[in-house]
Coordinates of C-alpha atoms in Angstrom, one line a residue:
M1253 CA -49.7 -27.2 -6.2
Q1254 CA -46.5 -26.0 -8.2
K1255 CA -43.4 -27.0 -7.6
I1256 CA -40.6 -25.3 -7.1
R1257 CA -36.9 -24.7 -6.8
N1258 CA -34.9 -21.8 -5.1
I1259 CA -31.4 -21.5 -6.8
A1260 CA -29.0 -18.3 -5.8
I1261 CA -25.8 -18.7 -8.5
I1262 CA -22.6 -17.4 -6.9
A1263 CA -18.8 -17.8 -8.2
H1264 CA -15.9 -15.3 -8.6
V1265 CA -16.1 -12.4 -10.8
D1266 CA -16.2 -13.1 -14.1
H1267 CA -15.9 -17.2 -13.2
G1268 CA -19.2 -17.0 -15.6
K1269 CA -22.0 -16.9 -13.8
T1270 CA -24.3 -14.8 -16.0
T1271 CA -23.3 -16.4 -18.7
L1272 CA -25.3 -19.2 -16.9
V1273 CA -28.0 -17.9 -16.3
D1274 CA -27.7 -17.1 -20.4
K1275 CA -27.7 -20.5 -21.6
I1276 CA -29.9 -21.9 -19.0
L1277 CA -32.6 -19.4 -20.6
H1278 CA -32.1 -19.9 -24.1
S1279 CA -32.1 -24.0 -23.5
C1280 CA -35.9 -23.5 -21.3
A1281 CA -36.9 -22.3 -24.6
I1282 CA -38.7 -19.0 -22.9
F1283 CA -37.0 -16.7 -26.4
R1284 CA -39.5 -16.9 -29.2
E1285 CA -38.3 -17.8 -32.4
G1286 CA -35.1 -15.1 -34.2
Q1287 CA -36.3 -13.2 -30.8
E1288 CA -32.9 -10.8 -30.4
T1289 CA -31.4 -11.1 -26.7
G1290 CA -28.0 -10.4 -27.5
E1291 CA -25.3 -11.5 -24.6
L1292 CA -25.4 -11.3 -20.0
I1293 CA -28.8 -10.9 -21.0
L1294 CA -29.1 -9.8 -16.9
D1295 CA -26.7 -7.2 -17.1
N1296 CA -29.4 -5.0 -17.7
N1297 CA -27.5 -1.1 -16.4
D1298 CA -24.2 0.6 -19.4
L1299 CA -22.5 0.3 -16.1
E1300 CA -23.0 -3.3 -16.3
R1301 CA -22.5 -4.3 -19.8
E1302 CA -19.3 -1.4 -20.1
R1303 CA -17.9 -3.4 -17.0
G1304 CA -18.2 -6.8 -18.0
I1305 CA -19.1 -6.9 -14.3
T1306 CA -22.5 -8.0 -12.8
I1307 CA -23.1 -4.9 -9.7
V1308 CA -26.9 -5.9 -8.6
S1309 CA -28.3 -9.2 -8.2
K1310 CA -31.3 -9.8 -10.6
N1311 CA -34.2 -13.2 -10.7
V1312 CA -35.6 -14.9 -13.8
S1313 CA -36.9 -17.8 -13.4
V1314 CA -37.1 -20.8 -15.9
M1315 CA -40.2 -24.2 -16.5
Y1316 CA -38.0 -27.4 -17.2
K1317 CA -39.6 -30.5 -16.2
D1318 CA -42.7 -29.0 -15.4
V1319 CA -40.8 -27.2 -11.8
K1320 CA -40.6 -24.0 -12.4
I1321 CA -37.1 -22.9 -10.9
N1322 CA -36.4 -18.5 -9.8
I1323 CA -32.5 -18.6 -10.7
I1324 CA -31.0 -15.5 -8.9
D1325 CA -27.7 -13.6 -9.7
T1326 CA -25.6 -12.5 -7.3
P1327 CA -22.8 -10.6 -8.0
G1328 CA -18.6 -11.3 -8.2
H1329 CA -16.3 -8.9 -6.1
A1330 CA -16.0 -8.3 -2.4
D1331 CA -17.9 -4.7 -2.8
F1332 CA -21.0 -5.8 -3.7
G1333 CA -21.5 -8.2 -0.5
G1334 CA -24.7 -6.5 0.6
E1335 CA -26.6 -7.6 -2.8
V1336 CA -25.1 -11.1 -1.9
E1337 CA -26.0 -11.6 1.2
R1338 CA -29.9 -10.6 1.5
V1339 CA -30.6 -12.0 -2.3
L1340 CA -29.0 -15.7 -0.7
K1341 CA -32.2 -15.1 2.6
M1342 CA -33.9 -16.2 -1.1
A1343 CA -32.8 -19.9 -2.2
D1344 CA -32.8 -23.3 -0.8
G1345 CA -30.0 -24.3 -2.7
V1346 CA -27.2 -22.5 -4.1
L1347 CA -25.0 -23.5 -7.9
L1348 CA -21.4 -22.5 -6.8
L1349 CA -19.7 -22.1 -9.9
C1350 CA -16.1 -22.4 -10.3
D1351 CA -13.9 -21.6 -12.3
A1352 CA -11.3 -25.1 -13.8
F1353 CA -8.5 -22.8 -13.9
E1354 CA -7.8 -20.4 -11.0
G1355 CA -9.3 -22.4 -8.6
A1356 CA -11.3 -21.4 -5.6
M1357 CA -11.0 -17.4 -4.9
P1358 CA -10.9 -15.5 -2.7
Q1359 CA -14.4 -14.5 -3.2
T1360 CA -15.6 -17.7 -3.7
R1361 CA -14.8 -17.8 -0.4
F1362 CA -16.7 -15.3 1.4
V1363 CA -19.8 -16.1 -0.9
T1364 CA -19.3 -19.8 0.1
Q1365 CA -19.9 -19.0 3.8
K1366 CA -22.6 -16.9 3.5
A1367 CA -24.4 -20.0 1.3
L1368 CA -23.7 -22.6 4.2
A1369 CA -24.2 -20.4 6.8
L1370 CA -27.6 -20.0 6.1
G1371 CA -27.7 -24.4 5.5
L1372 CA -27.8 -24.0 1.8
K1373 CA -27.6 -27.2 0.0
P1374 CA -24.6 -26.9 -2.4
I1375 CA -24.1 -27.4 -6.4
V1376 CA -20.6 -27.5 -7.6
V1377 CA -20.2 -26.0 -11.1
V1378 CA -16.3 -26.3 -12.3
N1379 CA -16.7 -24.2 -15.5
K1380 CA -14.4 -23.2 -18.9
V1381 CA -13.3 -26.7 -18.8
D1382 CA -12.0 -26.1 -22.8
K1383 CA -9.4 -23.4 -21.1
E1384 CA -6.4 -24.7 -21.7
N1385 CA -4.5 -26.5 -18.8
C1386 CA -6.8 -26.4 -17.1
R1387 CA -7.5 -28.7 -13.7
P1388 CA -10.1 -29.5 -13.0
E1389 CA -9.5 -32.9 -10.5
E1390 CA -7.4 -30.2 -8.5
V1391 CA -10.4 -27.8 -8.4
Y1392 CA -12.6 -30.3 -7.1
E1393 CA -9.9 -31.3 -4.1
Q1394 CA -9.5 -27.8 -3.6
I1395 CA -13.4 -26.7 -3.1
F1396 CA -14.1 -30.3 -0.7
E1397 CA -11.4 -29.3 1.7
L1398 CA -12.3 -24.8 1.7
F1399 CA -16.1 -26.7 1.9
F1400 CA -14.5 -29.1 5.4
N1401 CA -12.9 -25.6 6.7
L1402 CA -16.0 -23.6 6.4
E1403 CA -17.5 -26.0 8.5
A1404 CA -20.5 -27.5 6.4
T1405 CA -22.2 -30.1 7.6
E1406 CA -21.8 -34.3 6.4
D1407 CA -24.5 -33.3 4.0
Q1408 CA -23.0 -30.2 2.2
L1409 CA -20.1 -31.9 2.2
D1410 CA -21.2 -34.5 0.1
F1411 CA -22.1 -32.4 -3.1
P1412 CA -22.2 -33.3 -6.8
V1413 CA -20.1 -32.0 -8.9
I1414 CA -21.2 -31.0 -12.4
Y1415 CA -18.0 -30.2 -15.3
G1416 CA -18.8 -28.2 -18.5
S1417 CA -18.3 -24.7 -20.4
S1418 CA -20.7 -22.5 -20.1
K1419 CA -19.6 -20.6 -22.7
Q1420 CA -20.1 -23.4 -25.1
G1421 CA -22.7 -24.3 -23.9
W1422 CA -22.9 -27.7 -22.6
M1423 CA -23.1 -29.1 -18.8
S1424 CA -22.0 -33.4 -18.1
T1425 CA -20.9 -35.5 -15.1
D1426 CA -17.3 -36.0 -16.5
W1427 CA -15.4 -33.9 -18.3
K1428 CA -13.8 -35.7 -19.9
T1429 CA -16.9 -36.6 -22.3
P1430 CA -18.5 -33.2 -23.8
T1431 CA -22.7 -33.4 -23.8
E1432 CA -24.3 -30.9 -26.4
D1433 CA -26.3 -29.1 -23.6
I1434 CA -26.3 -28.1 -20.4
F1435 CA -29.4 -29.9 -19.3
P1436 CA -27.7 -31.9 -17.2
L1437 CA -27.2 -29.6 -14.8
M1438 CA -30.9 -29.3 -14.8
D1439 CA -31.9 -32.5 -13.5
A1440 CA -28.8 -31.9 -10.6
I1441 CA -30.7 -29.2 -9.9
L1442 CA -33.9 -31.1 -9.5
E1443 CA -32.3 -34.1 -8.3
N1444 CA -30.4 -32.7 -5.4
I1445 CA -31.6 -28.7 -4.3
P1446 CA -34.8 -29.4 -2.2
P1447 CA -38.0 -28.4 -3.4
A1448 CA -38.9 -24.5 -1.4
P1449 CA -40.7 -25.8 1.5
I1450 CA -44.8 -25.4 1.8
A1451 CA -45.9 -23.4 5.7
E1452 CA -48.5 -23.0 6.2
G1453 CA -50.4 -20.4 9.1
T1454 CA -50.1 -17.0 8.2
L1455 CA -48.5 -14.5 6.7
Q1456 CA -44.7 -14.1 6.6
M1457 CA -42.5 -12.8 3.6
Q1458 CA -39.5 -10.4 4.1
I1459 CA -38.4 -7.8 1.7
T1460 CA -35.3 -9.2 0.2
S1461 CA -34.6 -6.1 -2.3
L1462 CA -36.8 -3.0 -4.0
D1463 CA -38.0 -2.6 -7.9
Y1464 CA -38.6 1.1 -8.9
S1465 CA -41.4 1.2 -11.4
S1466 CA -43.0 4.9 -13.0
F1467 CA -46.3 4.2 -12.9
V1468 CA -47.2 2.7 -9.3
G1469 CA -43.6 3.7 -7.3
R1470 CA -41.8 1.2 -5.1
I1471 CA -42.3 -2.6 -5.9
A1472 CA -41.2 -4.8 -3.0
I1473 CA -39.5 -8.0 -3.9
G1474 CA -39.1 -10.8 -1.8
R1475 CA -40.1 -14.3 -0.8
V1476 CA -43.2 -15.9 1.1
A1477 CA -41.3 -17.9 3.8
R1478 CA -45.5 -18.4 4.9
G1479 CA -48.5 -18.8 4.6
T1480 CA -49.8 -17.3 1.3
I1481 CA -50.3 -13.3 0.1
K1482 CA -53.3 -12.4 -2.7
E1483 CA -53.8 -9.3 -4.0
N1484 CA -55.8 -6.2 -2.2
M1485 CA -54.9 -7.9 0.7
P1486 CA -54.7 -5.9 4.0
V1487 CA -51.4 -6.6 5.8
S1488 CA -48.3 -5.3 8.4
L1489 CA -45.5 -4.3 7.9
V1490 CA -42.8 -5.1 11.2
K1491 CA -40.1 -2.3 10.5
R1492 CA -37.1 -2.9 11.1
D1493 CA -36.6 -1.8 14.8
G1494 CA -40.3 -3.5 15.2
T1495 CA -43.1 -0.7 14.8
I1496 CA -45.9 -1.8 12.5
Q1497 CA -47.5 0.0 10.3
K1498 CA -51.1 -2.1 8.1
S1499 CA -50.9 -1.5 4.6
R1500 CA -53.0 -3.3 1.5
I1501 CA -51.6 -5.4 -1.1
K1502 CA -52.6 -3.5 -4.1
E1503 CA -51.6 -5.8 -6.9
L1504 CA -49.5 -9.2 -6.1
Y1505 CA -46.7 -10.4 -9.9
T1506 CA -44.6 -13.7 -10.2
F1507 CA -41.7 -13.8 -11.7
E1508 CA -41.5 -16.1 -15.7
G1509 CA -39.3 -15.4 -17.6
L1510 CA -37.1 -12.7 -17.6
G1511 CA -40.7 -10.8 -16.6
K1512 CA -43.4 -10.6 -14.0
V1513 CA -46.8 -12.1 -15.0
K1514 CA -50.0 -10.7 -12.6
T1515 CA -51.4 -12.7 -10.7
T1516 CA -54.3 -12.8 -7.6
S1517 CA -53.0 -15.5 -4.0
V1518 CA -48.3 -16.6 -3.8
S1519 CA -47.9 -19.4 -2.5
S1520 CA -45.0 -19.9 0.1
G1521 CA -42.0 -20.8 -1.0
D1522 CA -42.7 -18.1 -4.3
I1523 CA -40.5 -14.9 -5.0
C1524 CA -42.8 -12.5 -6.0
A1525 CA -42.9 -8.8 -6.3
V1526 CA -45.5 -7.3 -3.9
V1527 CA -47.3 -2.8 -5.0
G1528 CA -49.3 -0.9 -2.9
I1529 CA -47.0 -0.5 0.5
E1530 CA -45.3 2.8 1.4
G1531 CA -42.8 3.0 3.6
F1532 CA -41.0 0.2 3.0
D1533 CA -37.4 -0.7 3.4
I1534 CA -35.5 -4.4 2.7
G1535 CA -35.0 -6.5 5.6
D1536 CA -39.1 -5.8 6.9
T1537 CA -41.1 -8.3 7.1
I1538 CA -45.0 -8.7 5.5
A1539 CA -47.4 -9.9 7.9
D1540 CA -50.6 -11.1 9.3
F1541 CA -52.5 -8.3 9.5
E1542 CA -54.4 -9.4 13.0
K1543 CA -51.5 -10.9 14.5
P1544 CA -48.1 -9.5 13.2
E1545 CA -44.8 -12.0 13.8
Q1546 CA -41.6 -11.1 12.3
L1547 CA -38.7 -13.0 10.5
A1548 CA -35.1 -12.8 11.5
V1549 CA -33.7 -9.1 10.7
I1550 CA -31.3 -8.9 7.2
K1551 CA -28.0 -8.9 9.0
I1552 CA -25.0 -7.2 6.5
D1553 CA -21.5 -6.7 7.2
E1554 CA -20.3 -3.3 8.4
P1555 CA -18.3 -0.8 5.8
T1556 CA -14.5 -0.2 6.3
M1557 CA -13.9 2.8 4.2
N1558 CA -16.0 6.1 4.1
M1559 CA -15.0 9.5 1.0
L1560 CA -16.4 12.8 2.6
F1561 CA -18.9 13.6 -0.8
T1562 CA -19.6 17.4 -1.2
I1563 CA -20.8 19.7 -4.0
N1564 CA -19.0 20.8 -6.3
T1565 CA -17.2 24.6 -5.7
S1566 CA -14.2 24.9 -8.9
P1567 CA -15.2 26.9 -11.3
F1568 CA -16.4 25.1 -13.9
F1569 CA -19.7 23.7 -11.4
G1570 CA -23.2 24.3 -13.7
K1571 CA -21.4 23.6 -17.1
E1572 CA -22.2 20.2 -17.1
G1573 CA -24.5 19.0 -15.3
K1574 CA -28.5 19.2 -13.9
F1575 CA -27.7 18.6 -10.6
V1576 CA -25.7 20.4 -8.7
T1577 CA -27.1 21.7 -5.5
S1578 CA -26.2 20.5 -1.9
R1579 CA -30.0 19.7 -1.7
H1580 CA -30.1 17.4 -4.9
L1581 CA -27.1 15.6 -3.8
R1582 CA -28.7 14.7 -0.1
D1583 CA -31.5 13.2 -2.0
R1584 CA -29.8 11.2 -4.5
L1585 CA -27.6 9.9 -1.2
Y1586 CA -30.6 9.7 1.4
K1587 CA -32.4 7.7 -2.1
E1588 CA -29.8 5.0 -2.7
M1589 CA -29.3 4.0 0.6
E1590 CA -32.7 2.8 0.8
K1591 CA -31.7 -0.1 -2.0
N1592 CA -28.6 -0.5 -1.6
L1593 CA -28.1 -1.4 2.3
A1594 CA -23.7 -2.0 3.0
L1595 CA -24.1 2.2 2.3
K1596 CA -24.6 4.5 4.9
V1597 CA -24.5 8.2 4.5
V1598 CA -24.2 10.6 7.9
E1599 CA -24.3 14.3 7.7
T1600 CA -21.0 16.4 8.6
E1601 CA -20.6 19.4 10.4
S1602 CA -20.4 21.2 6.3
P1603 CA -24.3 21.5 5.1
D1604 CA -22.8 20.6 1.6
S1605 CA -21.1 17.6 2.6
Y1606 CA -21.4 13.8 3.3
L1607 CA -19.6 11.5 4.7
V1608 CA -20.7 7.5 2.8
Y1609 CA -19.8 4.4 4.1
G1610 CA -19.5 1.7 1.4
R1611 CA -17.5 -1.7 1.4
G1612 CA -14.0 -0.2 -0.4
I1613 CA -13.8 1.1 -3.4
L1614 CA -15.5 -0.2 -6.6
H1615 CA -18.5 0.1 -4.4
L1616 CA -18.3 4.4 -3.7
S1617 CA -17.5 4.2 -7.6
V1618 CA -20.6 2.5 -8.6
L1619 CA -22.4 5.2 -7.3
I1620 CA -20.0 8.3 -8.3
E1621 CA -20.5 6.7 -12.4
T1622 CA -24.3 6.5 -11.3
M1623 CA -24.9 9.6 -10.1
R1624 CA -22.9 11.4 -13.0
R1625 CA -24.2 9.4 -15.9
E1626 CA -27.8 10.4 -14.6
G1627 CA -26.8 13.9 -14.7
Y1628 CA -25.5 15.0 -10.6
E1629 CA -21.9 17.0 -10.6
L1630 CA -19.5 16.5 -6.7
Q1631 CA -17.1 16.1 -5.6
V1632 CA -15.3 13.6 -3.3
G1633 CA -12.9 13.5 -1.5
Q1634 CA -9.7 10.5 -0.2
P1635 CA -10.8 7.5 0.3
Q1636 CA -10.5 6.8 3.9
V1637 CA -10.4 3.9 6.3
I1638 CA -13.1 4.0 9.2
I1639 CA -10.8 2.9 12.2
K1640 CA -12.1 1.3 15.5
E1641 CA -11.3 1.7 19.7
I1642 CA -10.9 -2.9 20.1
D1643 CA -10.6 -3.4 24.4
G1644 CA -8.2 0.0 24.4
V1645 CA -6.1 -0.7 21.4
K1646 CA -7.3 1.0 17.6
C1647 CA -7.8 -1.1 14.5
E1648 CA -8.4 -1.2 11.5
P1649 CA -9.2 -3.2 8.4
V1650 CA -7.0 -5.5 7.3
E1651 CA -7.8 -7.2 4.5
T1652 CA -6.6 -11.0 2.9
L1653 CA -5.3 -10.3 -1.2
I1654 CA -4.0 -12.8 -2.7
V1655 CA -2.2 -12.1 -5.9
D1656 CA -1.4 -14.1 -8.9
V1657 CA 2.1 -12.7 -10.8
P1658 CA 4.7 -14.1 -13.8
G1659 CA 7.4 -15.3 -11.6
E1660 CA 10.1 -13.4 -12.5
V1661 CA 8.3 -9.9 -11.6
A1662 CA 6.3 -11.3 -8.2
G1663 CA 9.7 -9.9 -6.3
K1664 CA 8.3 -6.7 -7.3
V1665 CA 5.0 -7.4 -5.9
I1666 CA 5.6 -8.4 -2.6
E1667 CA 8.4 -5.6 -2.6
L1668 CA 5.2 -3.2 -3.5
V1669 CA 2.6 -5.1 -0.5
T1670 CA 5.5 -5.1 1.4
Q1671 CA 6.1 -1.7 1.3
R1672 CA 2.6 -1.2 2.5
K1673 CA 2.6 -2.6 5.9
G1674 CA 1.9 -6.7 3.8
D1675 CA 2.7 -9.7 5.2
L1676 CA 3.2 -12.4 2.8
L1677 CA 1.6 -15.8 4.1
V1678 CA 1.9 -18.4 1.4
M1679 CA 3.9 -18.4 -1.7
E1680 CA 3.2 -21.1 -4.2
P1681 CA 3.7 -22.0 -7.9
K1682 CA -0.1 -22.6 -9.8
G1683 CA 0.6 -23.1 -13.4
D1684 CA 3.1 -20.8 -14.5
L1685 CA 1.9 -18.0 -12.4
Q1686 CA 3.3 -17.9 -8.8
H1687 CA -0.3 -17.7 -6.4
L1688 CA 1.6 -14.6 -3.8
E1689 CA -1.1 -14.4 -0.6
F1690 CA -0.6 -11.0 2.2
D1691 CA -2.3 -9.5 4.6
I1692 CA -3.2 -6.4 4.4
P1693 CA -4.2 -3.1 6.3
A1694 CA -7.6 -1.8 4.0
R1695 CA -5.1 1.6 3.2
G1696 CA -2.7 0.2 1.5
I1697 CA -5.3 -1.4 -1.1
I1698 CA -5.4 2.1 -1.6
G1699 CA -3.4 2.6 -4.9
L1700 CA -1.7 -0.9 -4.1
R1701 CA -3.1 -2.0 -7.9
N1702 CA -2.1 0.9 -10.4
N1703 CA 1.8 -0.2 -9.0
V1704 CA 1.3 -4.1 -9.1
L1705 CA -0.1 -3.2 -12.9
T1706 CA 3.1 -1.1 -13.9
A1707 CA 5.0 -3.6 -12.1
T1708 CA 4.3 -6.4 -13.8
G1709 CA 3.4 -4.8 -17.5
G1710 CA -0.9 -5.7 -16.6
E1711 CA 0.3 -9.5 -15.6
A1712 CA -1.1 -9.5 -12.3
I1713 CA -4.5 -11.0 -11.4
M1714 CA -5.5 -8.5 -7.7
A1715 CA -7.7 -10.2 -5.5
H1716 CA -8.7 -9.6 -1.7
R1717 CA -10.9 -9.8 0.4
F1718 CA -11.9 -8.0 4.5
K1719 CA -10.4 -10.8 6.8
A1720 CA -11.0 -8.2 10.3
Y1721 CA -10.7 -5.8 12.3
E1722 CA -6.5 -6.0 13.7
P1723 CA -4.5 -4.0 15.3
W1724 CA -2.7 0.2 13.8
K1725 CA 0.1 -0.7 11.7
G1726 CA 1.5 2.1 11.6
T1727 CA 2.2 4.6 9.2
I1728 CA 1.9 4.6 4.9
P1729 CA 3.5 5.6 2.4
G1730 CA 1.6 7.9 1.0
R1731 CA 2.2 8.4 -3.7
L1732 CA 5.8 9.4 -4.1
N1733 CA 5.3 11.7 -6.7
G1734 CA 3.5 15.3 -5.6
V1735 CA 2.0 16.9 -9.0
L1736 CA 2.4 20.0 -11.1
V1737 CA -0.5 22.1 -10.2
S1738 CA -2.3 24.9 -13.4
M1739 CA -1.2 29.3 -11.6
D1740 CA -4.3 29.8 -14.0
T1741 CA -6.9 29.8 -15.9
G1742 CA -8.2 29.0 -19.7
K1743 CA -6.8 27.5 -22.4
T1744 CA -3.8 24.8 -22.0
T1745 CA -1.5 25.3 -24.8
A1746 CA 1.1 22.9 -27.1
F1747 CA 3.6 25.7 -27.3
A1748 CA 3.6 25.5 -22.6
I1749 CA 3.6 21.9 -22.0
D1750 CA 6.6 20.4 -24.3
K1751 CA 8.7 24.0 -22.9
L1752 CA 7.3 21.9 -19.9
Q1753 CA 8.1 18.5 -20.4
D1754 CA 10.8 18.0 -17.9
R1755 CA 8.4 18.8 -15.2
G1756 CA 7.1 15.1 -15.1
R1757 CA 4.4 13.5 -16.9
F1758 CA 1.2 14.8 -18.4
H1759 CA -2.9 14.5 -17.8
I1760 CA -3.9 16.9 -19.7
D1761 CA -4.4 17.4 -23.5
P1762 CA -3.6 20.4 -25.5
G1763 CA -6.9 23.1 -25.9
T1764 CA -8.2 21.9 -22.6
D1765 CA -10.0 24.6 -20.0
V1766 CA -7.9 24.5 -17.2
Y1767 CA -8.7 26.2 -13.3
E1768 CA -6.5 28.2 -10.9
G1769 CA -5.6 25.0 -8.4
Q1770 CA -6.4 22.2 -10.9
V1771 CA -4.1 18.9 -11.0
L1772 CA -2.3 18.9 -14.1
G1773 CA -0.3 15.8 -13.9
E1774 CA 2.7 14.6 -11.6
H1775 CA 6.3 16.1 -10.7
I1776 CA 9.4 14.2 -11.7
R1777 CA 9.9 15.4 -7.2
D1778 CA 8.9 15.0 -4.6
N1779 CA 6.6 17.9 -3.9
D1780 CA 5.0 20.3 -5.7
L1781 CA 5.0 23.0 -8.4
V1782 CA 3.2 25.9 -9.5
I1783 CA 3.2 26.1 -13.4
N1784 CA 1.6 27.8 -16.3
L1785 CA 0.0 25.7 -19.5
T1786 CA -1.9 28.5 -21.3
K1787 CA 1.1 30.6 -21.8
G1788 CA 1.0 31.3 -26.2
K1789 CA 4.2 31.8 -27.6
Q1790 CA 6.1 35.4 -28.4
L1791 CA 5.4 36.1 -32.6
T1792 CA 7.4 38.4 -34.2
N1793 CA 6.9 38.5 -37.4
M1794 CA 11.0 37.9 -37.8
R1795 CA 12.0 34.4 -39.2
A1796 CA 14.8 32.7 -37.6
S1797 CA 16.0 29.5 -37.7
G1798 CA 15.8 26.9 -34.8
S1799 CA 13.4 28.3 -33.9
D1800 CA 10.1 27.1 -35.6
T1801 CA 10.5 23.7 -34.7
N1802 CA 7.1 21.5 -34.7
V1803 CA 6.3 20.3 -31.1
R1804 CA 7.0 17.1 -30.1
I1805 CA 4.6 15.9 -27.0
A1806 CA 4.2 13.0 -25.2
P1807 CA -0.1 11.5 -25.2
A1808 CA -1.6 12.5 -21.6
I1809 CA -2.2 9.6 -18.9
K1810 CA -6.0 9.2 -18.3
F1811 CA -7.1 8.5 -15.3
S1812 CA -10.4 5.8 -15.1
L1813 CA -12.4 7.6 -12.0
E1814 CA -11.0 5.0 -9.6
E1815 CA -8.2 5.6 -11.0
S1816 CA -7.7 8.5 -9.7
M1817 CA -9.2 7.5 -6.7
E1818 CA -7.0 5.9 -5.7
Y1819 CA -4.2 8.9 -6.5
I1820 CA -5.3 11.7 -5.2
Q1821 CA -4.0 12.9 -1.5
A1822 CA -5.9 14.7 1.3
D1823 CA -5.2 17.7 -0.2
E1824 CA -7.5 17.0 -2.8
Y1825 CA -10.6 16.8 -4.6
I1826 CA -11.8 14.9 -7.1
E1827 CA -14.5 17.7 -9.6
V1828 CA -16.8 14.5 -11.3
T1829 CA -19.3 16.0 -14.2
P1830 CA -20.8 13.9 -16.7
Q1831 CA -19.0 15.2 -19.1
S1832 CA -15.8 15.4 -17.0
I1833 CA -12.9 13.3 -14.3
R1834 CA -10.6 16.7 -13.3
M1835 CA -8.4 16.2 -10.0
R1836 CA -8.1 19.6 -8.0
K1837 CA -6.6 21.3 -4.6
I1838 CA -9.5 21.8 -2.3
F1839 CA -7.6 24.8 -1.7
L1840 CA -7.1 26.8 -5.4
N1841 CA -5.2 29.8 -4.3
E1842 CA -1.6 28.4 -3.2
N1843 CA -1.0 31.3 -0.6
E1844 CA -4.0 29.8 0.8
R1845 CA -2.9 26.4 0.5
R1846 CA 0.2 27.5 2.2
I1847 CA -1.8 28.7 5.1
N1848 CA -3.4 25.5 5.5
A1849 CA -0.6 22.7 5.1
K1850 CA -0.4 21.9 8.3
K1851 CA -4.0 21.1 8.7
F1852 CA -3.1 17.5 5.6
V1853 CA 0.3 16.8 8.2
N1854 CA -0.9 14.5 9.9
Q1855 CA -3.9 12.9 7.9

């Protein structure tokens, strides 16, 4: 019987999880000599590479001293917590990575709590000890305290700790004595992580993630909890609600290196991919054909935010995208729900619109960004938090917000957060930064990042995680300035933009196609202003001194998708197409906007 260890790598975003996996893959020689690999091997979709974050968890396996180690790389953002929660089910132990300067961050706490609750054995890796002003000993103390606060067991509190730098490719038990390789970490895994237990009996395997192949369709991935699964074996599929479907396994694969290898049988404790089962969802159990027994269903935290997704109704619809109808939109959203557990889609009264519930702005924006790259055109409304009534009291989601910021601008940050009903809980120095902790309603976080980064010259490090539902905190002021709205459809001219520069800051360049009702910029006052940017200069054949001055235009302020989502108000949409992101009013005509203005006052 092959010896197996299953470990998940968890950490706050940007503490070096995917880089560490790179080094493990290289040091266990799973690549041929001279094979091109690049960096961040597991972040294999374009969106992950561009943003430098992991969005979907992935598994690989390496052989070390005749032991097969299955490694699961998890995302670090709270918005992708649904991914982390379900893949931890496949592991027997976790590598908790922590930055030697930043220490335990909110996300570290979130994922550690999930891992400890499942009874997994932790190994702590204090990473990036090559950084200036790092403080490995303090970070170790901090993590011990975190484990204690999260009610870890005696065994979990007695965790081994490894220091190192995954970027430079070394790990050691003492941070002052660097080694040549990362084998001390591999040895610690073999010594401390329990081998995958062998459970005899009838088959049980929970589906924890999906893969898709255009040849064989959907592939179920999970860990065999009990018994042995074999090729061509008849099985029962126990759905989440307890209904049972009979099925047969066509092909079996185990993970080896970065790929999959076909096999005839897989015993309990190993992670495998199953081809041939129809109609499964994440959380279903593959069980014995005769006497099926269900495993406990995966519980996922509730979403805290929703957004309206609707078809594109702007004058420019269908110019850039391939999929523009409501049927395309509906099919795509329901397909996403199959593999994205923390997402929920609800139909509205209108056949063209859907309410999509998610964990946060990043969670929803990654879905929108993926859809526009696939050729979809859609419009999305302002993100709204989900309000619940608990014991007759109106409650809203409250988040813990942590901001690390240079001392001289800490006052500005505190002012911005308290304006949005945030309460300052902790303020302490951390190196040359001030460490601030707040409780703030989730509504207050929408649009906050932009303002904080502007006020601190881009130097603030912000992180937040969901805390609990608490009583409604009252109204929060929205955007302070109004917007500049286009009066006409056509191409913008430099002449018109130049003449209107004193009215506000523009989001578009000269020579851009715009339509009536499109948001073109930010007004200097708090009301909306309708302007005409398509007007050209009146040309005559007379020359006059002074009228032929050069046009000087301030550069346009371009918004990313997330910035646009945080910027828009209740009476606005973002139009998303494969090539453009435009902000617009829901009612394009000015008269219609006036008639319907009351609709949006209470929102």
